[in-house]
N, CA, C and O of each residue as an XYZ file, in Angstrom:
320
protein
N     129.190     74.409    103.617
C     129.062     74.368    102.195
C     130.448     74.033    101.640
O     131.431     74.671    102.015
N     130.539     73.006    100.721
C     131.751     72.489     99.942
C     131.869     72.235     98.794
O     130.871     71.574     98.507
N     132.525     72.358     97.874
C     132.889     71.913     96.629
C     134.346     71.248     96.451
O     135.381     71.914     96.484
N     134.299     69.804     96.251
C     135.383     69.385     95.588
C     136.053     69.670     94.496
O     135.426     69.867     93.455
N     137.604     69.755     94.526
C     138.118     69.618     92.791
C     138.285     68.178     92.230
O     137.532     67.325     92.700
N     138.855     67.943     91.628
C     138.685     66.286     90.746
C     139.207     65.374     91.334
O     138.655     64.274     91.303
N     140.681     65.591     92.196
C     141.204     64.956     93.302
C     140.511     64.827     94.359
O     141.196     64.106     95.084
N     139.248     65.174     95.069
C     138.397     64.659     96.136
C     138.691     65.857     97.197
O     138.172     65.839     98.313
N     139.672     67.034     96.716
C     139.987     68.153     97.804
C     139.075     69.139     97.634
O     138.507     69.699     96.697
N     139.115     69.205     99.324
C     138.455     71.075     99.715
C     139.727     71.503    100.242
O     140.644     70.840    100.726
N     139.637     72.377    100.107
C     140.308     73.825    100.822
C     139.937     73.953    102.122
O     138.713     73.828    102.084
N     140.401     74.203    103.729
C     139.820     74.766    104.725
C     140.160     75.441    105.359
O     139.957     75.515    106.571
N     141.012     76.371    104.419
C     141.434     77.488    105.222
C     142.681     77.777    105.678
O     143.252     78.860    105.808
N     143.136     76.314    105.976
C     144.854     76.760    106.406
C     145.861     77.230    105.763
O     145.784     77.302    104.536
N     146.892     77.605    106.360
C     147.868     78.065    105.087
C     149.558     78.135    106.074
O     149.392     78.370    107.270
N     150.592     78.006    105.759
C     151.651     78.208    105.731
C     152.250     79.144    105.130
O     153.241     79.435    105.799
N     152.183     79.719    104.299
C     152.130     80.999    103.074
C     153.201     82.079    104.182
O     154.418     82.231    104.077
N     152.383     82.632    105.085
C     153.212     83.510    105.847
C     154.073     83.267    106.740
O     154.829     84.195    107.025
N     154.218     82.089    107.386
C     155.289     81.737    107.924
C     155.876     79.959    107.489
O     154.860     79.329    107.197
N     156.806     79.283    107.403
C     156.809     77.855    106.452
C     156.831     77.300    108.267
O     157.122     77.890    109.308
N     156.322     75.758    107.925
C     155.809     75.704    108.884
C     155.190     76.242    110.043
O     155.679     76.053    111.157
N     154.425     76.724    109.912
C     153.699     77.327    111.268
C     152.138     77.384    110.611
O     151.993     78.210    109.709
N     151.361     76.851    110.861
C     149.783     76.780    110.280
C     149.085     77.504    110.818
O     148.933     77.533    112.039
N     148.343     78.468    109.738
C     147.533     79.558    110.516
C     146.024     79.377    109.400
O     146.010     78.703    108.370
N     144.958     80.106    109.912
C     144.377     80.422    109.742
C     144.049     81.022    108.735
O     144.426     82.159    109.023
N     143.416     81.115    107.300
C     143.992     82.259    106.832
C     142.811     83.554    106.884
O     143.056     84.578    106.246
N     141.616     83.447    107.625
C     140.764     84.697    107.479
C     140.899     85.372    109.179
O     140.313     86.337    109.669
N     141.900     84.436    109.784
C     142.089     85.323    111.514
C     143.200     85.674    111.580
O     143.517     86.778    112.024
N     144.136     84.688    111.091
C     145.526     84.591    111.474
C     146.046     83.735    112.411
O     147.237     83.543    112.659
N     145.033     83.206    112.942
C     145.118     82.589    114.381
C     145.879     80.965    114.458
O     145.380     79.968    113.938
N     146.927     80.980    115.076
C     147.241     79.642    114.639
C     146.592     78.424    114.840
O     145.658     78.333    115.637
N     146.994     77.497    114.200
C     146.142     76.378    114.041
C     146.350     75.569    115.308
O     147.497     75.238    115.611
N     145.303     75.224    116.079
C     145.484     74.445    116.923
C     145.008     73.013    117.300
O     145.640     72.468    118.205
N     144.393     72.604    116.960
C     143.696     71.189    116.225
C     144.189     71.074    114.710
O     144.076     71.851    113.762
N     144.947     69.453    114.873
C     145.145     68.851    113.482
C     144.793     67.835    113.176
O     144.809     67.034    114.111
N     144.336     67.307    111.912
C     144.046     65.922    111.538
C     144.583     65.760    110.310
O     144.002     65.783    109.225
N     145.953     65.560    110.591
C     147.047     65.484    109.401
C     146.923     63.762    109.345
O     146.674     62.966    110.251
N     147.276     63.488    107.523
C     147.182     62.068    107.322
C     148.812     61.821    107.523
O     149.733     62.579    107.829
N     148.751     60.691    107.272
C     150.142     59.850    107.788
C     151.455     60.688    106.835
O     151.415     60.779    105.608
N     152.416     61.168    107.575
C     153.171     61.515    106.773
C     153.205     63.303    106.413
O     153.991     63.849    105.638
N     152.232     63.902    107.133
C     151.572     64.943    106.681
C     151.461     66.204    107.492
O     150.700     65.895    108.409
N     151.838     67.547    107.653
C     152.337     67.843    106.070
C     153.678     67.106    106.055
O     154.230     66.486    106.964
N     154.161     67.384    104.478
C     155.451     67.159    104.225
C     156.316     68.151    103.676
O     157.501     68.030    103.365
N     155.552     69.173    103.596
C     156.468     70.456    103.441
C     157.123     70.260    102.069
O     158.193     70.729    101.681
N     156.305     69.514    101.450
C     156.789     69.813     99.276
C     156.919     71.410     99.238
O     156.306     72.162     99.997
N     157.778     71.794     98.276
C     157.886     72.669     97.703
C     156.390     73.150     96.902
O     155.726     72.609     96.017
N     156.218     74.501     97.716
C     154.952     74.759     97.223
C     153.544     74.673     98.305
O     152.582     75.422     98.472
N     153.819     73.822     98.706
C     152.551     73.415     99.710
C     152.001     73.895    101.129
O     152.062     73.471    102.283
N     151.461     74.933    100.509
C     150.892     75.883    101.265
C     149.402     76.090    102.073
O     149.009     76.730    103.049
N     148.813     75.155    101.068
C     147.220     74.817    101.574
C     146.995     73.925    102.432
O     147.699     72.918    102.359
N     146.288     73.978    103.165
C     146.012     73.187    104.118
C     144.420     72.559    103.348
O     143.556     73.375    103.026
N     144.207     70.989    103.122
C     142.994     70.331    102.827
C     142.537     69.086    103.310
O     143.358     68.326    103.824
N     141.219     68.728    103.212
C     140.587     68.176    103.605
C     140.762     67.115    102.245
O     140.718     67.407    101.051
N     140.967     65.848    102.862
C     141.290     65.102    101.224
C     141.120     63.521    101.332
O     141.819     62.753    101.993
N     139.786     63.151    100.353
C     139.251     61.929     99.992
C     140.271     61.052    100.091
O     139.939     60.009    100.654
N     141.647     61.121     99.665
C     142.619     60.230     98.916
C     143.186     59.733    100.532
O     143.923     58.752    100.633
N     142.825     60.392    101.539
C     143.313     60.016    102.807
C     142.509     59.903    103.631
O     142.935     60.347    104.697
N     140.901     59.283    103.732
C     140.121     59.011    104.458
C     139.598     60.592    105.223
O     139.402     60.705    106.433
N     139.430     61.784    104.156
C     139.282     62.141    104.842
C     140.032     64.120    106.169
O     139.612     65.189    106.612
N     141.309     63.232    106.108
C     142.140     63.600    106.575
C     143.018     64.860    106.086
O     142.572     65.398    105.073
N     144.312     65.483    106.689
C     144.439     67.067    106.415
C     145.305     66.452    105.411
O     145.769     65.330    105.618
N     145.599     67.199    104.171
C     146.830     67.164    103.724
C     147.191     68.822    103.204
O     146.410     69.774    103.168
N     148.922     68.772    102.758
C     149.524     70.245    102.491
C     149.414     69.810    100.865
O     149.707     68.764    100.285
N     148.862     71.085    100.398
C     149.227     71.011     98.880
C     149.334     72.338     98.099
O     149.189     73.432     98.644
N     149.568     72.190     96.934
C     149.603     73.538     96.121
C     148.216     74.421     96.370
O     147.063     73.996     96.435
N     148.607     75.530     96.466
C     146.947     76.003     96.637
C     146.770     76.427     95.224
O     145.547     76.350     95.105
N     147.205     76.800     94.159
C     146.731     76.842     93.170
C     145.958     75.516     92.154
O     145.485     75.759     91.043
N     145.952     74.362     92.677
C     146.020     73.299     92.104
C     144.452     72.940     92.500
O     143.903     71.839     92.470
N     143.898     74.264     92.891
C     142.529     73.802     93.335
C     141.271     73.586     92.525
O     140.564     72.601     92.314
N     141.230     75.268     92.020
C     140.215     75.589     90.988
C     139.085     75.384     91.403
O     138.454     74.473     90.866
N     138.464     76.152     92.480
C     137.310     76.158     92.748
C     136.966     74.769     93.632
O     135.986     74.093     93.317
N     137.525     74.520     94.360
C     137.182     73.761     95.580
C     137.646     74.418     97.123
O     138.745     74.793     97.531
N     136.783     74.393     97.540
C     136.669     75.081     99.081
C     135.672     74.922    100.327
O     134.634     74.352     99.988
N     135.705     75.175    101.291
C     134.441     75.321    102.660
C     134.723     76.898    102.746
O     135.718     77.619    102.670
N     133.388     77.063    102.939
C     132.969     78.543    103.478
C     132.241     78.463    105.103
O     131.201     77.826    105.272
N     132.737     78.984    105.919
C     132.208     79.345    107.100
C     131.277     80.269    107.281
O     131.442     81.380    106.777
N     130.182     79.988    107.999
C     128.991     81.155    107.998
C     128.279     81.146    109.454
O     127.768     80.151    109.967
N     128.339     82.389    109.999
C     128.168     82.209    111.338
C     126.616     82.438    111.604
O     126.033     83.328    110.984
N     125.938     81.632    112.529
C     124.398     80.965    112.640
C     124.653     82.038    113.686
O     125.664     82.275    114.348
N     123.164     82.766    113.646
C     122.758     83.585    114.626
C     120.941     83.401    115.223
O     120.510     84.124    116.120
């Protein structure tokens, strides 16, 4: 399940927040181990803490403000 914000981003979870560079998880902690960063990406802007899924790059991960979202995200739900 997804919702875009106006820029074509979801949210998926990653984050830098607790350590700068180092990509984790943010509902395990677990670091990130598969990436599909777009060209250039992250770039470690000031601020850019979210890890997203983003139209403007085919697709692909980019780092951005996580406040800059407003209700765009993926929710994980485990099938039993």
């Amino acid at each position: 399940m997804t919702r875009e914000n106006a820029y074509g981003d979801t949210l998926i979870g990653g984050t830098d927040a607790y350590s700068q560079h180092r990509w984790r998880w943010s509902t395990t902690f677990k670091a990130v181990t598969y990436t599909d960063w777009a060209p250039n990406k992250p770039d470690f802007s000031e601020g850019d803490e979210c890890m997203s899924l983003t139209a403007r790059f085919d697709m692909s991960w980019d780092d951005w403000q996580c406040d800059r979202y407003q209700e765009s995200f993926m929710c994980e739900r485990l099938i039993e």
